[in-house]
PDB file of C-alpha atoms and ligand atoms in Angstrom:
ATOM      1  CA  MET P 429      -0.111  -0.154  -0.046  1.00 51.00           C
ATOM      2  CA  LYS P 430       1.264   3.217  -1.092  1.00 88.00           C
ATOM      3  CA  ARG P 431       0.083   6.840  -1.265  1.00 95.00           C
ATOM      4  CA  THR P 432      -3.574   7.410  -0.905  1.00 96.00           C
ATOM      5  CA  LEU P 433      -6.064  10.337  -0.308  1.00 97.00           C
ATOM      6  CA  ILE P 434      -9.193  10.194   1.406  1.00 98.00           C
ATOM      7  CA  ILE P 435     -11.655  13.131   0.115  1.00 98.00           C
ATOM      8  CA  GLY P 436     -15.103  14.089   0.990  1.00 97.00           C
ATOM      9  CA  PRO P 437     -17.460  16.860   2.309  1.00 96.00           C
ATOM     10  CA  PRO P 438     -17.372  18.072   5.910  1.00 94.00           C
ATOM     11  CA  GLY P 439     -19.475  15.331   7.737  1.00 92.00           C
ATOM     12  CA  SER P 440     -18.753  12.589   5.231  1.00 95.00           C
ATOM     13  CA  GLY P 441     -16.943  10.602   8.075  1.00 93.00           C
ATOM     14  CA  LYS P 442     -13.676  10.609   6.227  1.00 94.00           C
ATOM     15  CA  GLY P 443     -11.588  11.352   9.567  1.00 94.00           C
ATOM     16  CA  THR P 444     -13.259   8.220  11.105  1.00 95.00           C
ATOM     17  CA  GLN P 445     -12.603   6.188   7.994  1.00 96.00           C
ATOM     18  CA  ALA P 446      -9.168   7.592   7.700  1.00 97.00           C
ATOM     19  CA  GLY P 447      -8.139   6.327  11.290  1.00 96.00           C
ATOM     20  CA  ARG P 448      -9.550   2.848  10.343  1.00 95.00           C
ATOM     21  CA  ILE P 449      -7.789   2.858   6.940  1.00 94.00           C
ATOM     22  CA  SER P 450      -4.328   3.750   8.300  1.00 93.00           C
ATOM     23  CA  GLU P 451      -4.719   0.857  11.105  1.00 92.00           C
ATOM     24  CA  ARG P 452      -5.721  -1.600   8.567  1.00 91.00           C
ATOM     25  CA  LEU P 453      -2.989  -0.552   5.856  1.00 87.00           C
ATOM     26  CA  GLY P 454      -0.442   0.433   8.231  1.00 90.00           C
ATOM     27  CA  VAL P 455       0.086   3.635   6.928  1.00 93.00           C
ATOM     28  CA  VAL P 456       0.466   6.856   8.659  1.00 96.00           C
ATOM     29  CA  ALA P 457      -2.832   8.972   8.388  1.00 96.00           C
ATOM     30  CA  ILE P 458      -1.992  12.651   7.859  1.00 97.00           C
ATOM     31  CA  SER P 459      -4.973  15.070   8.460  1.00 97.00           C
ATOM     32  CA  THR P 460      -4.335  18.862   7.830  1.00 97.00           C
ATOM     33  CA  GLY P 461      -7.532  19.805   9.704  1.00 96.00           C
ATOM     34  CA  ASP P 462      -6.231  17.632  12.752  1.00 96.00           C
ATOM     35  CA  ILE P 463      -2.832  19.314  12.529  1.00 96.00           C
ATOM     36  CA  PHE P 464      -4.411  22.666  12.408  1.00 96.00           C
ATOM     37  CA  ARG P 465      -6.509  21.805  15.420  1.00 95.00           C
ATOM     38  CA  SER P 466      -3.592  20.692  17.596  1.00 95.00           C
ATOM     39  CA  ASN P 467      -1.868  23.922  16.719  1.00 95.00           C
ATOM     40  CA  VAL P 468      -4.802  26.018  17.782  1.00 96.00           C
ATOM     41  CA  LYS P 469      -5.067  23.950  20.947  1.00 95.00           C
ATOM     42  CA  ASN P 470      -1.483  24.626  21.650  1.00 96.00           C
ATOM     43  CA  GLU P 471      -1.708  28.041  20.698  1.00 96.00           C
ATOM     44  CA  THR P 472       1.304  28.048  18.338  1.00 96.00           C
ATOM     45  CA  THR P 473       1.805  30.766  15.791  1.00 95.00           C
ATOM     46  CA  LEU P 474       0.680  28.588  13.125  1.00 95.00           C
ATOM     47  CA  GLY P 475      -2.409  27.974  15.307  1.00 96.00           C
ATOM     48  CA  VAL P 476      -3.142  31.514  15.919  1.00 96.00           C
ATOM     49  CA  GLU P 477      -3.249  32.198  12.236  1.00 95.00           C
ATOM     50  CA  ALA P 478      -5.070  29.312  11.090  1.00 97.00           C
ATOM     51  CA  LYS P 479      -7.806  29.715  13.787  1.00 96.00           C
ATOM     52  CA  LYS P 480      -9.257  32.930  11.884  1.00 96.00           C
ATOM     53  CA  TYR P 481      -9.914  30.924   8.718  1.00 97.00           C
ATOM     54  CA  MET P 482     -11.113  27.885  10.626  1.00 95.00           C
ATOM     55  CA  ASP P 483     -13.655  29.461  12.674  1.00 93.00           C
ATOM     56  CA  ALA P 484     -15.062  31.018   9.797  1.00 93.00           C
ATOM     57  CA  GLY P 485     -15.424  27.864   7.716  1.00 94.00           C
ATOM     58  CA  ASP P 486     -12.708  29.197   5.182  1.00 97.00           C
ATOM     59  CA  PHE P 487      -9.550  27.534   3.683  1.00 97.00           C
ATOM     60  CA  VAL P 488      -6.534  28.406   5.572  1.00 98.00           C
ATOM     61  CA  PRO P 489      -4.182  30.058   2.952  1.00 97.00           C
ATOM     62  CA  ASP P 490      -1.923  27.967   0.779  1.00 96.00           C
ATOM     63  CA  ASN P 491       1.157  29.344   1.839  1.00 94.00           C
ATOM     64  CA  VAL P 492       0.446  28.131   5.340  1.00 95.00           C
ATOM     65  CA  THR P 493      -0.974  25.006   4.585  1.00 97.00           C
ATOM     66  CA  ASN P 494       1.317  23.847   1.606  1.00 97.00           C
ATOM     67  CA  LYS P 495       4.340  24.443   3.671  1.00 95.00           C
ATOM     68  CA  MET P 496       2.766  22.423   6.485  1.00 96.00           C
ATOM     69  CA  VAL P 497       2.274  19.583   4.415  1.00 97.00           C
ATOM     70  CA  ARG P 498       5.707  19.685   2.706  1.00 97.00           C
ATOM     71  CA  ASP P 499       7.228  19.679   6.226  1.00 95.00           C
ATOM     72  CA  ARG P 500       5.105  16.830   7.411  1.00 96.00           C
ATOM     73  CA  LEU P 501       5.702  14.807   3.866  1.00 96.00           C
ATOM     74  CA  SER P 502       9.325  14.948   4.777  1.00 95.00           C
ATOM     75  CA  GLU P 503       9.330  13.003   7.984  1.00 95.00           C
ATOM     76  CA  THR P 504      10.657   9.534   7.630  1.00 94.00           C
ATOM     77  CA  ASP P 505       7.402   7.804   8.960  1.00 94.00           C
ATOM     78  CA  VAL P 506       5.924   8.475   5.409  1.00 94.00           C
ATOM     79  CA  GLU P 507       8.556   7.154   3.170  1.00 90.00           C
ATOM     80  CA  ASP P 508       6.739   3.953   2.439  1.00 88.00           C
ATOM     81  CA  GLY P 509       3.310   5.644   2.214  1.00 93.00           C
ATOM     82  CA  PHE P 510       0.715   7.640   3.679  1.00 96.00           C
ATOM     83  CA  LEU P 511      -2.906   8.394   3.910  1.00 97.00           C
ATOM     84  CA  LEU P 512      -3.634  12.045   3.282  1.00 98.00           C
ATOM     85  CA  ASP P 513      -6.937  13.380   4.826  1.00 97.00           C
ATOM     86  CA  GLY P 514      -8.326  16.701   3.842  1.00 96.00           C
ATOM     87  CA  TYR P 515      -5.443  17.972   1.522  1.00 98.00           C
ATOM     88  CA  PRO P 516      -5.595  18.835  -1.271  1.00 98.00           C
ATOM     89  CA  ARG P 517      -8.769  20.619  -1.262  1.00 98.00           C
ATOM     90  CA  THR P 518      -8.126  23.187  -4.095  1.00 97.00           C
ATOM     91  CA  THR P 519      -6.507  22.484  -7.645  1.00 97.00           C
ATOM     92  CA  ALA P 520      -3.626  24.802  -6.524  1.00 97.00           C
ATOM     93  CA  GLN P 521      -3.072  22.358  -3.771  1.00 98.00           C
ATOM     94  CA  VAL P 522      -3.211  19.568  -6.177  1.00 98.00           C
ATOM     95  CA  ASP P 523      -0.560  20.951  -8.312  1.00 98.00           C
ATOM     96  CA  TYR P 524       1.748  21.707  -5.361  1.00 98.00           C
ATOM     97  CA  LEU P 525       1.418  18.238  -3.889  1.00 98.00           C
ATOM     98  CA  ASP P 526       2.278  16.886  -7.427  1.00 98.00           C
ATOM     99  CA  GLN P 527       5.492  19.086  -7.433  1.00 98.00           C
ATOM    100  CA  VAL P 528       6.338  17.829  -3.668  1.00 97.00           C
ATOM    101  CA  LEU P 529       5.774  14.262  -4.469  1.00 97.00           C
ATOM    102  CA  ALA P 530       7.630  14.437  -7.965  1.00 97.00           C
ATOM    103  CA  GLU P 531      10.650  15.691  -6.123  1.00 96.00           C
ATOM    104  CA  ASN P 532      11.083  11.957  -4.937  1.00 90.00           C
ATOM    105  CA  ASP P 533       9.636  10.143  -7.952  1.00 93.00           C
ATOM    106  CA  GLU P 534       6.555   9.810  -6.280  1.00 95.00           C
ATOM    107  CA  LYS P 535       2.622  10.397  -6.811  1.00 95.00           C
ATOM    108  CA  LEU P 536      -0.493   9.476  -5.455  1.00 96.00           C
ATOM    109  CA  ASP P 537      -1.609   6.109  -6.419  1.00 94.00           C
ATOM    110  CA  VAL P 538      -5.601   6.001  -4.934  1.00 95.00           C
ATOM    111  CA  VAL P 539      -7.916   8.669  -4.289  1.00 97.00           C
ATOM    112  CA  LEU P 540     -10.983   7.566  -2.385  1.00 97.00           C
ATOM    113  CA  GLN P 541     -13.926  10.002  -2.243  1.00 97.00           C
ATOM    114  CA  LEU P 542     -16.859   9.305   0.112  1.00 97.00           C
ATOM    115  CA  THR P 543     -19.925  10.865  -0.861  1.00 96.00           C
ATOM    116  CA  ALA P 544     -23.216  12.120   0.770  1.00 96.00           C
ATOM    117  CA  ASP P 545     -25.876  14.532   0.145  1.00 94.00           C
ATOM    118  CA  ASP P 546     -25.749  17.936   1.550  1.00 93.00           C
ATOM    119  CA  GLU P 547     -28.837  17.355   3.863  1.00 91.00           C
ATOM    120  CA  GLU P 548     -27.595  14.423   5.485  1.00 91.00           C
ATOM    121  CA  LEU P 549     -24.170  16.305   5.736  1.00 93.00           C
ATOM    122  CA  ILE P 550     -25.805  19.241   7.552  1.00 91.00           C
ATOM    123  CA  SER P 551     -27.701  17.129   9.952  1.00 89.00           C
ATOM    124  CA  ARG P 552     -24.639  14.845  10.875  1.00 88.00           C
ATOM    125  CA  LEU P 553     -22.603  17.987  11.461  1.00 89.00           C
ATOM    126  CA  LEU P 554     -25.112  19.913  13.728  1.00 87.00           C
ATOM    127  CA  GLY P 555     -25.016  16.629  15.784  1.00 84.00           C
ATOM    128  CA  ARG P 556     -21.497  16.626  15.980  1.00 77.00           C
ATOM    129  CA  ALA P 557     -21.720  20.383  17.186  1.00 71.00           C
ATOM    130  CA  THR P 558     -23.516  19.421  20.139  1.00 72.00           C
ATOM    131  CA  GLU P 559     -21.532  16.309  21.157  1.00 73.00           C
ATOM    132  CA  ALA P 560     -17.846  17.772  20.134  1.00 69.00           C
ATOM    133  CA  GLY P 561     -18.241  21.413  20.413  1.00 65.00           C
ATOM    134  CA  ARG P 562     -16.205  22.184  17.374  1.00 67.00           C
ATOM    135  CA  SER P 563     -16.059  25.912  16.766  1.00 65.00           C
ATOM    136  CA  ASP P 564     -16.537  25.416  13.199  1.00 72.00           C
ATOM    137  CA  ASP P 565     -19.721  23.322  13.228  1.00 72.00           C
ATOM    138  CA  ASN P 566     -22.595  26.041  13.550  1.00 82.00           C
ATOM    139  CA  GLU P 567     -25.097  26.020  10.493  1.00 87.00           C
ATOM    140  CA  ALA P 568     -23.964  29.106   8.959  1.00 90.00           C
ATOM    141  CA  VAL P 569     -20.214  28.116   8.886  1.00 91.00           C
ATOM    142  CA  ILE P 570     -21.202  24.175   8.020  1.00 91.00           C
ATOM    143  CA  ARG P 571     -23.118  25.660   4.954  1.00 93.00           C
ATOM    144  CA  HIS P 572     -19.991  27.698   4.004  1.00 95.00           C
ATOM    145  CA  ARG P 573     -17.612  24.746   4.145  1.00 95.00           C
ATOM    146  CA  LEU P 574     -20.250  22.615   2.018  1.00 96.00           C
ATOM    147  CA  HIS P 575     -20.326  25.470  -0.471  1.00 96.00           C
ATOM    148  CA  LEU P 576     -16.436  25.604  -0.589  1.00 97.00           C
ATOM    149  CA  TYR P 577     -16.308  21.745  -1.010  1.00 97.00           C
ATOM    150  CA  HIS P 578     -18.782  22.094  -4.089  1.00 97.00           C
ATOM    151  CA  GLN P 579     -17.206  25.267  -5.508  1.00 97.00           C
ATOM    152  CA  GLN P 580     -13.506  24.220  -4.934  1.00 97.00           C
ATOM    153  CA  THR P 581     -12.718  20.543  -3.855  1.00 98.00           C
ATOM    154  CA  GLU P 582     -15.134  18.951  -6.676  1.00 97.00           C
ATOM    155  CA  ALA P 583     -12.640  19.939  -9.142  1.00 98.00           C
ATOM    156  CA  VAL P 584      -9.914  18.270  -7.363  1.00 98.00           C
ATOM    157  CA  VAL P 585     -11.894  15.125  -7.240  1.00 98.00           C
ATOM    158  CA  ALA P 586     -12.473  15.556 -10.929  1.00 97.00           C
ATOM    159  CA  LYS P 587      -8.685  15.805 -11.625  1.00 98.00           C
ATOM    160  CA  TYR P 588      -7.828  12.418  -9.903  1.00 97.00           C
ATOM    161  CA  ALA P 589     -10.927  11.033 -11.902  1.00 96.00           C
ATOM    162  CA  GLU P 590      -9.296  12.400 -15.187  1.00 97.00           C
ATOM    163  CA  ARG P 591      -5.883  10.297 -13.875  1.00 96.00           C
ATOM    164  CA  GLY P 592      -7.955   7.221 -13.350  1.00 95.00           C
ATOM    165  CA  ILE P 593      -7.083   6.858  -9.939  1.00 96.00           C
ATOM    166  CA  LEU P 594     -10.614   7.877  -8.121  1.00 96.00           C
ATOM    167  CA  THR P 595     -12.441   5.524  -6.530  1.00 96.00           C
ATOM    168  CA  GLN P 596     -16.176   6.365  -4.971  1.00 96.00           C
ATOM    169  CA  VAL P 597     -17.751   5.126  -1.873  1.00 97.00           C
ATOM    170  CA  ASP P 598     -21.095   5.844  -0.448  1.00 96.00           C
ATOM    171  CA  GLY P 599     -20.770   7.626   2.634  1.00 96.00           C
ATOM    172  CA  ILE P 600     -24.247   6.911   4.037  1.00 94.00           C
ATOM    173  CA  GLY P 601     -24.840   4.344   6.463  1.00 93.00           C
ATOM    174  CA  ASN P 602     -23.406   3.296   9.820  1.00 93.00           C
ATOM    175  CA  ILE P 603     -19.484   3.327  10.266  1.00 95.00           C
ATOM    176  CA  ASP P 604     -18.874  -0.261   9.968  1.00 96.00           C
ATOM    177  CA  GLN P 605     -20.882  -0.387   6.838  1.00 96.00           C
ATOM    178  CA  VAL P 606     -18.953   2.419   5.255  1.00 96.00           C
ATOM    179  CA  THR P 607     -15.761   0.907   6.419  1.00 96.00           C
ATOM    180  CA  HIS P 608     -16.596  -2.574   4.714  1.00 95.00           C
ATOM    181  CA  ARG P 609     -17.146  -0.442   1.425  1.00 96.00           C
ATOM    182  CA  VAL P 610     -14.213   1.367   1.723  1.00 96.00           C
ATOM    183  CA  MET P 611     -12.044  -1.903   2.108  1.00 94.00           C
ATOM    184  CA  GLU P 612     -13.949  -3.262  -0.740  1.00 94.00           C
ATOM    185  CA  ALA P 613     -13.101  -0.240  -2.681  1.00 94.00           C
ATOM    186  CA  LEU P 614      -9.477  -0.607  -1.967  1.00 91.00           C
ATOM    187  CA  LYS P 615      -9.521  -4.270  -2.280  1.00 85.00           C
ATOM    188  CA  VAL P 616      -8.182  -4.914   1.319  1.00 62.00           C
ATOM    189  CA  PRO P 617      -8.507  -8.560   1.965  1.00 55.00           C
ATOM    190  CA  GLY P 618      -8.713  -8.959   5.637  1.00 50.00           C
ATOM    191  CA  ALA P 619      -6.227  -7.157   7.445  1.00 39.00           C
ATOM    192  CA  THR P 620      -3.230  -7.933   5.040  1.00 42.00           C
ATOM    193  CA  PRO P 621      -3.564  -5.700   2.007  1.00 40.00           C
ATOM    194  CA  THR P 622      -1.640  -6.562  -0.960  1.00 43.00           C
ATOM    195  CA  LEU P 623      -0.055  -3.625  -2.785  1.00 45.00           C
ATOM    196  CA  GLN P 624      -1.140  -5.110  -6.232  1.00 45.00           C
ATOM    197  CA  THR P 625      -4.691  -5.020  -5.624  1.00 43.00           C
ATOM    198  CA  VAL P 626      -4.687  -1.501  -3.976  1.00 48.00           C
ATOM    199  CA  LEU P 627      -2.814  -0.450  -7.411  1.00 53.00           C
ATOM    200  CA  GLU P 628      -4.673  -2.203  -9.877  1.00 53.00           C
ATOM    201  CA  GLY P 629      -8.201  -1.267  -8.446  1.00 50.00           C
ATOM    202  CA  PRO P 630     -11.152  -3.208  -8.037  1.00 47.00           C
ATOM    203  CA  PRO P 631     -12.700  -5.184 -11.358  1.00 46.00           C
ATOM    204  CA  GLY P 632     -15.983  -4.264 -12.555  1.00 45.00           C
ATOM    205  CA  ASN P 633     -17.453  -0.945 -12.113  1.00 42.00           C
ATOM    206  CA  SER P 634     -16.503   0.092  -8.714  1.00 43.00           C
ATOM    207  CA  ARG P 635     -14.092   2.369  -9.960  1.00 43.00           C
ATOM    208  CA  ALA P 636     -15.563   5.573 -10.691  1.00 43.00           C
ATOM    209  CA  GLN P 637     -16.426   6.663 -14.167  1.00 40.00           C
ATOM    210  CA  LEU P 638     -17.065  10.353 -14.445  1.00 42.00           C
TER     211      LEU P 638
HETATM  212  P1  AMP Q 606     -11.178  19.344   8.279  1.00 88.03           P
HETATM  213  O1  AMP Q 606     -11.124  18.496   9.777  1.00 88.03           O
HETATM  214  O2  AMP Q 606     -10.632  18.633   7.336  1.00 88.03           O
HETATM  215  O3  AMP Q 606     -12.802  19.641   7.971  1.00 88.03           O
HETATM  216  O4  AMP Q 606     -10.458  20.815   8.407  1.00 88.03           O
HETATM  217  C1  AMP Q 606     -10.868  21.788   9.188  1.00 88.03           C
HETATM  218  C2  AMP Q 606     -10.579  23.014   8.830  1.00 88.03           C
HETATM  219  O5  AMP Q 606      -8.943  23.212   8.914  1.00 88.03           O
HETATM  220  C3  AMP Q 606     -10.813  23.605   7.310  1.00 88.03           C
HETATM  221  O6  AMP Q 606     -12.265  24.006   7.441  1.00 88.03           O
HETATM  222  C4  AMP Q 606      -9.922  24.535   7.081  1.00 88.03           C
HETATM  223  O7  AMP Q 606     -10.381  25.884   7.642  1.00 88.03           O
HETATM  224  C5  AMP Q 606      -8.594  24.086   7.397  1.00 88.03           C
HETATM  225  N1  AMP Q 606      -7.993  22.967   6.594  1.00 88.03           N
HETATM  226  C6  AMP Q 606      -7.779  21.921   6.632  1.00 88.03           C
HETATM  227  N2  AMP Q 606      -7.460  21.510   5.486  1.00 88.03           N
HETATM  228  C7  AMP Q 606      -7.126  22.439   4.599  1.00 88.03           C
HETATM  229  C8  AMP Q 606      -6.547  22.705   3.355  1.00 88.03           C
HETATM  230  N3  AMP Q 606      -6.037  21.528   2.543  1.00 88.03           N
HETATM  231  N4  AMP Q 606      -6.444  23.810   2.912  1.00 88.03           N
HETATM  232  C9  AMP Q 606      -7.087  24.840   3.599  1.00 88.03           C
HETATM  233  N5  AMP Q 606      -7.564  24.976   4.708  1.00 88.03           N
HETATM  234  C10 AMP Q 606      -7.606  23.592   5.574  1.00 88.03           C
END
């Protein structure tokens, strides 16, 4: 298993599924949202800068985010693979990531998109707001984050579809059901995935045709 991206609208469960995939595939998960949140919590310079954008549901500017990702990808624990969660979110970030990976003759192997419709996402996120108290989970901010996903991140998905590395998974259902679909899409047999099956993708029509 190599370099995977999990992408999906806010509330699609990508963080939860990323944790499970990373465990099953034995690769490190890198969530830009988590890195930002931990910086906000520790009141680092990066955190103070990022918080303004996060609270408004806006993207943190590329010069901040790209550098953070570049630094993280230069660490040794990701040499043999990683699971990116939440980056890239714009086509400019796609170009930047391509460049960073190309410097080491690397590229993304698989992009897994979790799908769900907006109304489902809004009701899930409002639920999470009550449970987890995230400061970017109020309704106006949620709608703005969804808007940005449609406006900017869907173009990222389209780019990867063109490259033929996109796999889509229905994110509606309980967490275990979705994990099962994800593992099927990634063709992870039990807990011992083989590189070949992931790279070749599933047979039949489960690979996205956009
Ligand atoms: P997430 O947990 O992935 O929903 O990310 C939470 C917030 O972190 C987002 O709403 C953005 O403000 C910020 N963020 C995370 N990833 C990125 C990214 N790739 N580009 C810009 N901002 C990001």
